[in-house]
Coordinates of C-alpha atoms in Angstrom, one line a residue:
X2 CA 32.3 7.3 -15.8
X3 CA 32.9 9.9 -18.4
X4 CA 32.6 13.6 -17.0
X5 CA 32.0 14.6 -20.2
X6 CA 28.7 16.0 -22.1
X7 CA 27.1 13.7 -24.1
X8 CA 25.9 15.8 -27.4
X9 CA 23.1 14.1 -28.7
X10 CA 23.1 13.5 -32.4
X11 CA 21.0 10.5 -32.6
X12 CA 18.2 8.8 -30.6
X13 CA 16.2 5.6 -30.0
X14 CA 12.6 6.6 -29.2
X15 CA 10.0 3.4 -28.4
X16 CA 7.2 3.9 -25.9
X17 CA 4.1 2.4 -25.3
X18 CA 3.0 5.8 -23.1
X19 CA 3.1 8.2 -25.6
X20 CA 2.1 11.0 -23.6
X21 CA 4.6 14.0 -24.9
X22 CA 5.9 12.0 -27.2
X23 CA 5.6 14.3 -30.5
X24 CA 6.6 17.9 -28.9
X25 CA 9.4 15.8 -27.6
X26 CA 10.2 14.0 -31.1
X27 CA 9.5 17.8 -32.7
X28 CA 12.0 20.1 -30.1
X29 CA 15.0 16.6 -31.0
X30 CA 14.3 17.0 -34.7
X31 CA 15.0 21.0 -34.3
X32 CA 18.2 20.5 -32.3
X33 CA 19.1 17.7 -35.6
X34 CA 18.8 14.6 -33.6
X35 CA 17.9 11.8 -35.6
X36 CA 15.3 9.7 -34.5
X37 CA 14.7 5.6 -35.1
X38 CA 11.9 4.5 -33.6
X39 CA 9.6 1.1 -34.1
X40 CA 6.0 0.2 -34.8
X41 CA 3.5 2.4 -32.9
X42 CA 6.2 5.2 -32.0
X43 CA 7.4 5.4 -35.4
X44 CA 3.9 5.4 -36.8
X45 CA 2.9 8.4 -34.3
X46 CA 5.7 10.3 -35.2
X47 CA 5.7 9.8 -39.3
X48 CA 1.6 10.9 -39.1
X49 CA 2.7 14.4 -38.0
X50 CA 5.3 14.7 -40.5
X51 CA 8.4 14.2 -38.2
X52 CA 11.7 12.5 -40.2
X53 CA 11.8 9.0 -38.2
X54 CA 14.1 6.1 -39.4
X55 CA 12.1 2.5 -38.6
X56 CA 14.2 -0.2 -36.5
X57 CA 13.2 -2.5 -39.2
X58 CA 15.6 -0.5 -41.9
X59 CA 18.2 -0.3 -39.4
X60 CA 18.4 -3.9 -38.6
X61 CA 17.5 -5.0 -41.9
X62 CA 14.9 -7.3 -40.6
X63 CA 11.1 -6.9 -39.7
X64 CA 9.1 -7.4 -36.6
X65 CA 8.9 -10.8 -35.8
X66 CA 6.5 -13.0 -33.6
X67 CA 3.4 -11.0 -33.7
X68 CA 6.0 -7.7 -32.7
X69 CA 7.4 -9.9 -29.8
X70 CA 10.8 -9.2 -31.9
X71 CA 11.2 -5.7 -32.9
X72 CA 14.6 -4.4 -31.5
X73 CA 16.8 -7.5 -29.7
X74 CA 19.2 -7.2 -32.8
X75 CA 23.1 -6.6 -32.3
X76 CA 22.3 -2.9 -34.6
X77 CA 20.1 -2.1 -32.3
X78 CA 22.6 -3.2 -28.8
X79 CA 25.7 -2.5 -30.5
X80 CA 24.6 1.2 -30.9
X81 CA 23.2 1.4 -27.1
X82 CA 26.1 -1.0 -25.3
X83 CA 29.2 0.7 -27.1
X84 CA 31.8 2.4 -24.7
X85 CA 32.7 5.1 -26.9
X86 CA 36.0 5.8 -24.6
X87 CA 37.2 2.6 -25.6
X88 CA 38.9 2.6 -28.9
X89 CA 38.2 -1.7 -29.5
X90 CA 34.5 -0.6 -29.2
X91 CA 34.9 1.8 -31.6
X92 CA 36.9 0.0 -34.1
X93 CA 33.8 -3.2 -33.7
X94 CA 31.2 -0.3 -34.5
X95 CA 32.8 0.5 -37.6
X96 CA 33.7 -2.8 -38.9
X97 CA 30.0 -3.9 -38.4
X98 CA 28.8 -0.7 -39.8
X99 CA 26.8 0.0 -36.5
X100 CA 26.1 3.7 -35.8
X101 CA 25.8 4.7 -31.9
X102 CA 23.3 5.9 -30.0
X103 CA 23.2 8.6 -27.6
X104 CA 19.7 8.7 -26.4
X105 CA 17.5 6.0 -25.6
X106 CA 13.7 7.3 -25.0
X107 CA 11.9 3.8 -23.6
X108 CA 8.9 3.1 -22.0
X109 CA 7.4 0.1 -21.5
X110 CA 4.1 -1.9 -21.9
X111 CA 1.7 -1.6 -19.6
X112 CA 1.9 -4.9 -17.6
X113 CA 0.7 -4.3 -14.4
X114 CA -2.5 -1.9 -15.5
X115 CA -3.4 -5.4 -17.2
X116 CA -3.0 -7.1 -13.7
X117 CA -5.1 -4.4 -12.5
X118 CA -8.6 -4.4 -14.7
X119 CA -8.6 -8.1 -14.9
X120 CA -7.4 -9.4 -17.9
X121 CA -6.9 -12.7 -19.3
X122 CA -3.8 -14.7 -18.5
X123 CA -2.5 -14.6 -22.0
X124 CA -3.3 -11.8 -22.9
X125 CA -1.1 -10.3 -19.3
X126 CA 1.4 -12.5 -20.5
X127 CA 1.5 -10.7 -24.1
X128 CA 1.7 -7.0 -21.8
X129 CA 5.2 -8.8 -19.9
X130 CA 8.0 -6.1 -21.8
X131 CA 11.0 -8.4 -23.2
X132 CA 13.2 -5.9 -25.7
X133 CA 12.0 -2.9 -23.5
X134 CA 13.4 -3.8 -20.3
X135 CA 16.6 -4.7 -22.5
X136 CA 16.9 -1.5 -23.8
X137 CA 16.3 0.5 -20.8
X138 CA 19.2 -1.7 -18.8
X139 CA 21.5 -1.5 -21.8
X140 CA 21.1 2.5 -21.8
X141 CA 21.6 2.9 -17.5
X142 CA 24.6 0.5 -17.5
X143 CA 26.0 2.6 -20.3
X144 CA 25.4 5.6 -19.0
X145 CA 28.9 6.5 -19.4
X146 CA 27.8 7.6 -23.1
X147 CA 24.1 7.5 -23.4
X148 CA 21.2 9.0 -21.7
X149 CA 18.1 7.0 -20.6
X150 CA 14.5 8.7 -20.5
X151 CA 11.7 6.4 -19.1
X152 CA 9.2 8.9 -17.3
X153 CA 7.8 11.5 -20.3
X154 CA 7.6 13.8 -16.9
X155 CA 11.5 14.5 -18.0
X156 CA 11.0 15.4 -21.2
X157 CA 11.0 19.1 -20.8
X158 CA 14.4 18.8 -18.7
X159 CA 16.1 17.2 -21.6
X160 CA 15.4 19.4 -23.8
X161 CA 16.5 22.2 -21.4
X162 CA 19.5 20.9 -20.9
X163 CA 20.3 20.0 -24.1
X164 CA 19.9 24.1 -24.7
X165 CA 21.9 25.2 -21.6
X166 CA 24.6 22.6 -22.0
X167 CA 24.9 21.6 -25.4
X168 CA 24.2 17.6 -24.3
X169 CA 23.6 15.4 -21.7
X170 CA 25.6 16.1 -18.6
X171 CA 27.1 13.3 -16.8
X172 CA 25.1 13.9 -13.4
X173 CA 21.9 13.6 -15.2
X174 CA 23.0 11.0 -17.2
X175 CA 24.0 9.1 -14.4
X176 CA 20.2 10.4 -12.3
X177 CA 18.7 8.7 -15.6
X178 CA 20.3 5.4 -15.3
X179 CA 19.6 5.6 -11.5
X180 CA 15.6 6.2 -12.4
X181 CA 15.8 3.4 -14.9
X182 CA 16.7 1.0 -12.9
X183 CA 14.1 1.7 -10.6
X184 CA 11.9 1.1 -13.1
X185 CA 12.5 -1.9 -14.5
X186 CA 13.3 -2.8 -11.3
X187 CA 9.7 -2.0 -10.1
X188 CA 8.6 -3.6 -13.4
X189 CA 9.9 -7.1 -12.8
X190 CA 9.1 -7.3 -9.3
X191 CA 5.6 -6.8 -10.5
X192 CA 5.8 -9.6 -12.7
X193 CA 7.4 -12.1 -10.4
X194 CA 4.4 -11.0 -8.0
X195 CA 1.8 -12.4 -10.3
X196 CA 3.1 -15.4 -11.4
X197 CA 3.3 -16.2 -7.4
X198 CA -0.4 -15.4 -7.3
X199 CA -0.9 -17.5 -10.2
X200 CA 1.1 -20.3 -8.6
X201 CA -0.6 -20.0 -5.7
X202 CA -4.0 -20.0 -7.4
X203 CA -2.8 -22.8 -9.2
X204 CA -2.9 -24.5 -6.2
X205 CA -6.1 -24.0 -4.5
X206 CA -7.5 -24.9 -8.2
X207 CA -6.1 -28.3 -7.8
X208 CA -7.5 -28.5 -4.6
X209 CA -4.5 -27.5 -2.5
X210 CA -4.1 -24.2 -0.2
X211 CA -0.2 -22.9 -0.9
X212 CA 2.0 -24.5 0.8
X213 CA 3.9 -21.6 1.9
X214 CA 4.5 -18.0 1.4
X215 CA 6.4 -17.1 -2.3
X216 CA 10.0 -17.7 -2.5
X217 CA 10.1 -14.1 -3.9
X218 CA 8.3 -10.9 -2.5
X219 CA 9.0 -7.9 -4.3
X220 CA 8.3 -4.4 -3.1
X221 CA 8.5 -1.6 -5.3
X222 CA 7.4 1.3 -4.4
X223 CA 7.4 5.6 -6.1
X224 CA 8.4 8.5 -4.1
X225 CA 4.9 10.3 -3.8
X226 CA 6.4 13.5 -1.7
X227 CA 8.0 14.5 1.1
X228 CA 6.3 14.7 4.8
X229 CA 7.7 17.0 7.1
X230 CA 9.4 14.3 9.2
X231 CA 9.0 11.1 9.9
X232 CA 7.0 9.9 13.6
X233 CA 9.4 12.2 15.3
X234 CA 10.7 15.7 14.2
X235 CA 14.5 14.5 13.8
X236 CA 13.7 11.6 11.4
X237 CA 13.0 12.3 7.5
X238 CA 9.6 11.0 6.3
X239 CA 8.2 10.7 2.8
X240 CA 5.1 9.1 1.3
X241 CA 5.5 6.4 -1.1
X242 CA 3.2 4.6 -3.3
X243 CA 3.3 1.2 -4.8
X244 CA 4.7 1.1 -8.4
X245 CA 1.2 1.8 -10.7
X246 CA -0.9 1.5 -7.8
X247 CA -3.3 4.1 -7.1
X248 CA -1.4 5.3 -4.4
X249 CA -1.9 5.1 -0.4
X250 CA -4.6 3.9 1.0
X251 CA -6.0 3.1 -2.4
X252 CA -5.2 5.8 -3.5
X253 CA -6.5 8.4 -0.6
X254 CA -7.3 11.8 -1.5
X255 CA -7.2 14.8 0.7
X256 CA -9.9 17.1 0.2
X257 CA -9.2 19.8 2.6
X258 CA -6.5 20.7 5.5
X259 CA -3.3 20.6 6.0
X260 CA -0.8 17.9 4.6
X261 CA -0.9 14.8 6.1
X262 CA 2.0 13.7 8.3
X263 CA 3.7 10.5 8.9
X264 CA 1.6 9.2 11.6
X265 CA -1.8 10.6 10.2
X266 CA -1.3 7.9 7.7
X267 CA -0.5 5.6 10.2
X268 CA -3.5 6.5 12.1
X269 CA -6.2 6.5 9.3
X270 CA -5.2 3.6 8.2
X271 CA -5.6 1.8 11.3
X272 CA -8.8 3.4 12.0
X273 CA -10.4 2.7 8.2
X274 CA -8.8 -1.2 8.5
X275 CA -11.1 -1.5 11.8
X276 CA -14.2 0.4 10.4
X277 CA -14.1 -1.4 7.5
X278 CA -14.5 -4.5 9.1
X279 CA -17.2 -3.5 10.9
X280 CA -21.0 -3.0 10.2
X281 CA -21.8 -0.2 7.6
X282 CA -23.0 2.6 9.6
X283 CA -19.9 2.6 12.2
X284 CA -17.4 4.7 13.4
X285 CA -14.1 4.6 14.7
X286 CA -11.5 7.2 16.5
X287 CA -8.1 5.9 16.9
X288 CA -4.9 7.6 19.0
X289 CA -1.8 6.1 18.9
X290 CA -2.7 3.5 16.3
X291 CA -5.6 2.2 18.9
X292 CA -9.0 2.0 18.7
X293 CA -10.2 4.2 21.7
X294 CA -13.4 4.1 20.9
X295 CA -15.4 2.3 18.4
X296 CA -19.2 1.6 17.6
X297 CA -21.9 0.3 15.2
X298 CA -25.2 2.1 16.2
X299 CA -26.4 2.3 12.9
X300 CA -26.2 5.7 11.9
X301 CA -22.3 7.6 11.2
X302 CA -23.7 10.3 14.1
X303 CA -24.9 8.1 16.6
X304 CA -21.8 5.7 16.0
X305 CA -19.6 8.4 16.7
X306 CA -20.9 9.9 19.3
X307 CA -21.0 6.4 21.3
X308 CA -17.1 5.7 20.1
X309 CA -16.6 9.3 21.6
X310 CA -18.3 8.4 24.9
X311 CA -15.9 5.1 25.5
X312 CA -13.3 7.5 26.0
X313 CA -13.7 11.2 25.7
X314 CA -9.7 12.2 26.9
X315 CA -8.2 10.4 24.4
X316 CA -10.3 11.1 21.7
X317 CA -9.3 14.7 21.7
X318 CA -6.6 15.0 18.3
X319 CA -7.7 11.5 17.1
X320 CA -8.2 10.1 14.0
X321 CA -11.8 9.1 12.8
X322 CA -13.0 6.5 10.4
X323 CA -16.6 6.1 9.4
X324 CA -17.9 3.3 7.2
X325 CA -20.2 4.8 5.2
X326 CA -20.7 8.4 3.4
X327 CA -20.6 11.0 6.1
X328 CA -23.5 12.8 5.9
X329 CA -24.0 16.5 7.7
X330 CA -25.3 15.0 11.1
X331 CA -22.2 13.0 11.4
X332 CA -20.0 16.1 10.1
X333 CA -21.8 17.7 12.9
X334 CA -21.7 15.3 15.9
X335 CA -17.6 15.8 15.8
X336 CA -17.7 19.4 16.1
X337 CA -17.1 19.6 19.3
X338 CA -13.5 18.0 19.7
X339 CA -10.4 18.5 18.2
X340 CA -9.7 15.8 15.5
X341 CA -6.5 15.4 13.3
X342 CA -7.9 13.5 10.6
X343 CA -11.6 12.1 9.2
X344 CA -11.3 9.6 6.6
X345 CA -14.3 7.8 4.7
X346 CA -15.4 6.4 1.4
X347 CA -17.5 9.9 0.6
X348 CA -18.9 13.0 1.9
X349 CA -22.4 14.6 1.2
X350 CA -22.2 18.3 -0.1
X351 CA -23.2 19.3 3.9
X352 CA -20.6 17.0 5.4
X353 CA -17.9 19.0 3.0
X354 CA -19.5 22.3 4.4
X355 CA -19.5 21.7 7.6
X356 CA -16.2 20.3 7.3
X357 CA -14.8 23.2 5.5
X358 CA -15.6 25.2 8.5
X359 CA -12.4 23.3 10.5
X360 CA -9.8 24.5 8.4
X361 CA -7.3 22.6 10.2
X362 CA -9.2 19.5 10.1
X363 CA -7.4 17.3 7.0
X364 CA -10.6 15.0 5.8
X365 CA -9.4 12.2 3.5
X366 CA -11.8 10.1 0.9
X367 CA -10.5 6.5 0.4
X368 CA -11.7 3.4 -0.9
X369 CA -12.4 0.8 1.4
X370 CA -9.5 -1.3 2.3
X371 CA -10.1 -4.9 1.0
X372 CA -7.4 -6.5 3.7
X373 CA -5.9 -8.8 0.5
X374 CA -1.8 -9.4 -0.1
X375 CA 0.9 -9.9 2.4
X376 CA 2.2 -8.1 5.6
X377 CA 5.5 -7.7 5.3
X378 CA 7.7 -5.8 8.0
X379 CA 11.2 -5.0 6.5
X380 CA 14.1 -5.0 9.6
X381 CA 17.9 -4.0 8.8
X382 CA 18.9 -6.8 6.3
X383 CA 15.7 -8.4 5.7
X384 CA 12.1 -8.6 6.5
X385 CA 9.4 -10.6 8.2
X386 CA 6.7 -11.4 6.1
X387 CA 3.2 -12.7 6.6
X388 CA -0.7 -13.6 5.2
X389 CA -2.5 -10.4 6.2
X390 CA -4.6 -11.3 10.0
X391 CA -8.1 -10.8 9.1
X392 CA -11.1 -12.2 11.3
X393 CA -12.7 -14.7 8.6
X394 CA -14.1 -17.2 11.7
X395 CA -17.7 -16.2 12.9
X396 CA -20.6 -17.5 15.5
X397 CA -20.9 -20.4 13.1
X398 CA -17.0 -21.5 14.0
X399 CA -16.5 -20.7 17.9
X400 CA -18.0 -22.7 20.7
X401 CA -20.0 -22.2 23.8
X402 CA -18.4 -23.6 26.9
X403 CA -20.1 -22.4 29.8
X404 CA -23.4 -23.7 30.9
X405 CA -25.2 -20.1 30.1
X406 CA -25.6 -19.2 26.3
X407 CA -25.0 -15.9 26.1
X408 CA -28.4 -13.5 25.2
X409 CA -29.1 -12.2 21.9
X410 CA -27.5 -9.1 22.7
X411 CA -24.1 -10.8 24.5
X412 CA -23.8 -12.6 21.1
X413 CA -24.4 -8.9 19.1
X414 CA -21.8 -7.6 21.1
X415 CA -19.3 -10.3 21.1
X416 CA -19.0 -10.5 17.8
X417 CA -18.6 -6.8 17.6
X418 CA -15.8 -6.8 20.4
X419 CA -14.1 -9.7 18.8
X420 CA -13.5 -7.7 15.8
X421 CA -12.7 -4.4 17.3
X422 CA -10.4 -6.3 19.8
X423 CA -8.8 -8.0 16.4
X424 CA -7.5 -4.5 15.6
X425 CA -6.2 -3.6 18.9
X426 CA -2.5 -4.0 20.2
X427 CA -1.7 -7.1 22.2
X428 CA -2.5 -7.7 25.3
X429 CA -5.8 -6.6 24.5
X430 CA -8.9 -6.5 26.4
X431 CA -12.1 -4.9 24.5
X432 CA -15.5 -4.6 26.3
X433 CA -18.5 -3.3 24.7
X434 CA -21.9 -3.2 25.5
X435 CA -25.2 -2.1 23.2
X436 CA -23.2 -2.4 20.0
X437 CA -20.2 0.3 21.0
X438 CA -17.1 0.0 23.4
X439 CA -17.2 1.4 27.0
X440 CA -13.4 0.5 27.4
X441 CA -10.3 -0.7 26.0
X442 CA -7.4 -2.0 27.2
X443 CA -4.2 -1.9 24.9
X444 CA -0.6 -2.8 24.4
X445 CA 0.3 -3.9 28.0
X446 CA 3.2 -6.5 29.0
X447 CA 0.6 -8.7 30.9
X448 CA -3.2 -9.1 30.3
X449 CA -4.4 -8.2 33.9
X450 CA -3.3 -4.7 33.5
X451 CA -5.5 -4.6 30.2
X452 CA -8.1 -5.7 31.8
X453 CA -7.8 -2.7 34.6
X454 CA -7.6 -0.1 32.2
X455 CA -10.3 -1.4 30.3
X456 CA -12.3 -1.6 33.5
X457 CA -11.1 1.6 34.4
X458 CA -12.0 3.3 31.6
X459 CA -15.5 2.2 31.7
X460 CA -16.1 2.4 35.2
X461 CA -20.0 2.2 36.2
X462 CA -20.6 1.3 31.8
X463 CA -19.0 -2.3 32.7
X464 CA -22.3 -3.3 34.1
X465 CA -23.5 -5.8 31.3
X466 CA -21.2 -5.6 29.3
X467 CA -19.2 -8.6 27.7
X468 CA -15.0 -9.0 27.4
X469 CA -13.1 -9.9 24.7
X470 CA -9.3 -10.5 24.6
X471 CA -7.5 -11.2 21.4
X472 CA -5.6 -14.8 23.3
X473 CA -5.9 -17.3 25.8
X474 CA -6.5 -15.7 29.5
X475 CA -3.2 -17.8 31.0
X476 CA -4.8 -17.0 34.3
X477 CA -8.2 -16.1 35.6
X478 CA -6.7 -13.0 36.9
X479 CA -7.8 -10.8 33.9
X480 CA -11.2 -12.2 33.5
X481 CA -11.8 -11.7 37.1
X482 CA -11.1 -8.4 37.3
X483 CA -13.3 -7.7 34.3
X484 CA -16.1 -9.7 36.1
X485 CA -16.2 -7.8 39.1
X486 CA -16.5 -4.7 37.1
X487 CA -19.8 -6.4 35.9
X488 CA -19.2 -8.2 32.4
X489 CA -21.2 -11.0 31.7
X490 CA -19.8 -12.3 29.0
X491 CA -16.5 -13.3 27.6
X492 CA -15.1 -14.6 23.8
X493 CA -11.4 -15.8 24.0
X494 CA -9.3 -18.3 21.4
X495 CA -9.4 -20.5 24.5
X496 CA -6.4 -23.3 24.1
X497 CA -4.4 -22.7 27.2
X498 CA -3.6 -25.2 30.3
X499 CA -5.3 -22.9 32.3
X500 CA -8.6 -23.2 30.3
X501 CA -10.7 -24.7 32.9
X502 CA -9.7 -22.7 35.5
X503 CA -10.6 -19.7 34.0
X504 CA -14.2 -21.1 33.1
X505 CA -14.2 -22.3 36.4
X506 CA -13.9 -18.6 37.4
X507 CA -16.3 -17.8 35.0
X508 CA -19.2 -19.9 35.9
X509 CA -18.5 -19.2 39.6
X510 CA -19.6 -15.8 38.3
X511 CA -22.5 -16.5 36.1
X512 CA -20.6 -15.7 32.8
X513 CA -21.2 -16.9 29.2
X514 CA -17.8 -18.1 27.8
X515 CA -16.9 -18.5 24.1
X516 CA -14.3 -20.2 22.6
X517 CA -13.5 -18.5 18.7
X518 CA -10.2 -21.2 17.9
X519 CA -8.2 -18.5 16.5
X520 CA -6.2 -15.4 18.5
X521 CA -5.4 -12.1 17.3
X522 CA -2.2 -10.8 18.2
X523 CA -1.2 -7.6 17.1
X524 CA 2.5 -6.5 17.4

């Protein structure tokens, strides 16, 4: 790559986001750039007066195809591709009569905020960026010569540096190309992302679920900042948001405390996924991205509070989730223990008082998650990728094995611990009685350990309450234990050899047992 400063003399200006666009155009002009510019850019700029050649006069032919042809024309590439330190490029420029660029100001249309409010599928199709994208890459792999602006953010610093260095150094030039890349990089993988969708779609239109996952997954995603450190003080952490996406979590804002670190955003997102998914009116505090206490009593307050009871050690420096706006009885109930984080759809004007009291107390406003697109888990030269696990199957889908139907409020709470226990690190053992958990079990090599920490944790509260564990009990081992603590009921995917031994156990102890068809592990 050349070392040298680029000066720029002349420049290629055609964006769709014309944020900045004139001052930009105007300061060029002053410094005697010359601009060329097409359709709406050159419009913008000639209704304010600035000197702006069209692309039409420089490639001698109009817009084509409804503007799908504007600037893919050699005048156009010659002047962007040319390697002004070779002297064969600069002979072709001249014999064609093709006058270089040194500047190349390109953003592009706005394909995936199409995507985003729903529009038609031609009309997305017409937003997909063809002479663009060409021109961005054309500039970045010739960076050598010419500078490549995507992001009007950067328009002040060229113009800077243009005053303070006479051009376009070569380590910005070569940071341009970099940022480019990235975004027509970010761009594309976009667009290969919804015509899987529409594949896929295509397929359950005909009747058909998918047969498998895409042959292409592309992630792109845009620096948001910089975190203190990662999970652990020696690793670097940064937040990142998916290219035009609202940002994280939905886009997640932090009204009030301090900034969020790397596992508060693990955290709150594991506890808004699970109170989510639950009943509106419920709570959940998480630790260690677990559940250690989660309830649907109706109200935000009383939720809380009997998510607080299932475990009041650990809930100390949680993170709590509340489906619903938090209103100032809610705000209130949690005054009493140190929390990290509170994150929910909205706050009243009390909640934010009260919450403003707790300076150190970060409270984040989010969307609710929807659960939709893939789970993919990058590893060192690749990356596992998955449908998202959600719990779709319900009391209409599972089965009653045992010889007792559970009671009203058995079924109430095993639906409730089936979900909570969905969210919850395998082995996992979830109890829960009178709509809240009493204990939770989490994580643990085998499932009879689970099953005494869960019992553990809820002590004397086990008494009628009912079990669920996110796979198969393998042995009865685990669903003993929990029935000597006092559960009366247990939901399970059933499907291992040792199924009628364990409802074997279970009878012997007066049990309902239900069968859901589907586990839940959680890695």
């Amino acid at each position: 790559m050349s070392d040298a400063t680029t000066h720029v003399r002349r420049a290629l200006l055609a964006v769709y986001d014309k944020t900045g666009l004139v001052a930009f155009a105007g300061e060029l002009v002053a410094r005697g750039v010359a601009l060329v510019s097409s359709g709406g850019t050159a419009a913008a700029l000639r209704e304010v007066g600035l000197p702006v050649t069209p692309v039409e006069q420089v490639t001698g032919s109009p817009e084509m195809l409804g503007g799908r042809v504007k600037t893919l024309h050699p005048t156009i590439h010659g002047g962007i591709l040319a390697d002004r330190r070779k002297q064969d490029h600069v002979d072709q420029l001249n014999e064609q009569g093709i006058e270089p660029f040194d500047l190349v100001v390109v953003n592009l249309y706005p394909f995936r905020e199409t995507v985003a409010r729903g529009a038609s599928f031609e009309e997305t199709i017409e937003q997909i960026d063809i002479g663009g994208p060409a021109m961005v890459r054309a500039a970045a792999k010739n960076h050598a010569n010419v500078g490549v602006v995507v992001d009007p953010g950067r328009y002040d610093t060229i113009v800077a540096e243009l005053d303070a260095e006479g051009g376009l150094t070569a380590v910005t030039r070569r940071a341009l190309a970099a940022v480019a890349y990235a975004h027509t990089a970010a761009y594309d993988a976009a667009v290969a992302g919804w015509f899987a969708q529409q594949e896929a779609a295509d397929a359950v239109a005909s009747g058909h679920e998918p047969e498998s996952l895409p042959a292409f997954v592309g992630l792109a995603f845009e620096k948001v900042g910089e975190l203190r450190y990662g999970e652990n003080p020696h690793q670097r952490g940064a937040l990142y948001r998916e290219s035009a996406a609202p940002g994280a979590l939905g886009g997640a804002s932090v009204l009030q405390g301090k900034d969020m670190s790397f596992n508060n955003w693990l955290d709150a997102y594991a506890a808004y996924e699970l109170a989510a998914s639950m009943p509106e009116g419920s709570a959940v505090i998480v630790k260690h991205n677990n559940p250690c206490g989660a309830a649907a009593r109706g109200t935000l307050a009383d939720s809380y509070r009997a998510a607080f009871d299932c475990d009041t050690v650990s809930a100390f420096g949680g993170i709590v989730a509340f489906h619903g706006e938090v209103d100032v009885d809610a705000a209130r109930a949690m005054a009493h223990v140190f929390t990290e984080v509170v994150i929910a759809p909205s706050y009243t004007a009390g909640a934010g008082a009260a919450f403003g009291e707790r300076q150190n107390l970060r409270v984040v406003a989010a969307p609710l998650p929807d659960g939709s697109g893939l789970d993919v888990r990058p590893m060192p030269g690749g990356a596992l990728v998955q449908d998202r696990d959600l719990v779709t199957e319900s009391r209409a889908d599972w089965k009653v094995v045992s010889s007792r139907e559970p009671s009203a409020q058995e079924w109430a709470d095993l639906e409730l611990a089936w979900t909570i226990a969905w969210r919850v690190k395998s082995n996992t053992i979830v109890l829960v009685r009178n709509g809240a958990t009493v204990g939770v079990g989490a994580g643990q090599m085998s499932r009879v350990d689970s099953s005494w920490i869960a019992t553990r944790k809820a002590g004397e509260r086990a008494q009628g309450a009912v079990l669920a564990s996110d796979a198969f009990f393998p042995f009865p081992d685990a669903l003993e234990v929990a029935a000597d603590a006092g559960c009366t009921a247990v939901i399970h995917p059933g499907g291992s050899k040792g199924d009628e031994e364990v409802l074997a156990a279970a009878e012997a102890r007066g049990m309902a047992v239900v069968l859901t068809g589907r586990r839940h592990f959680r890695h």
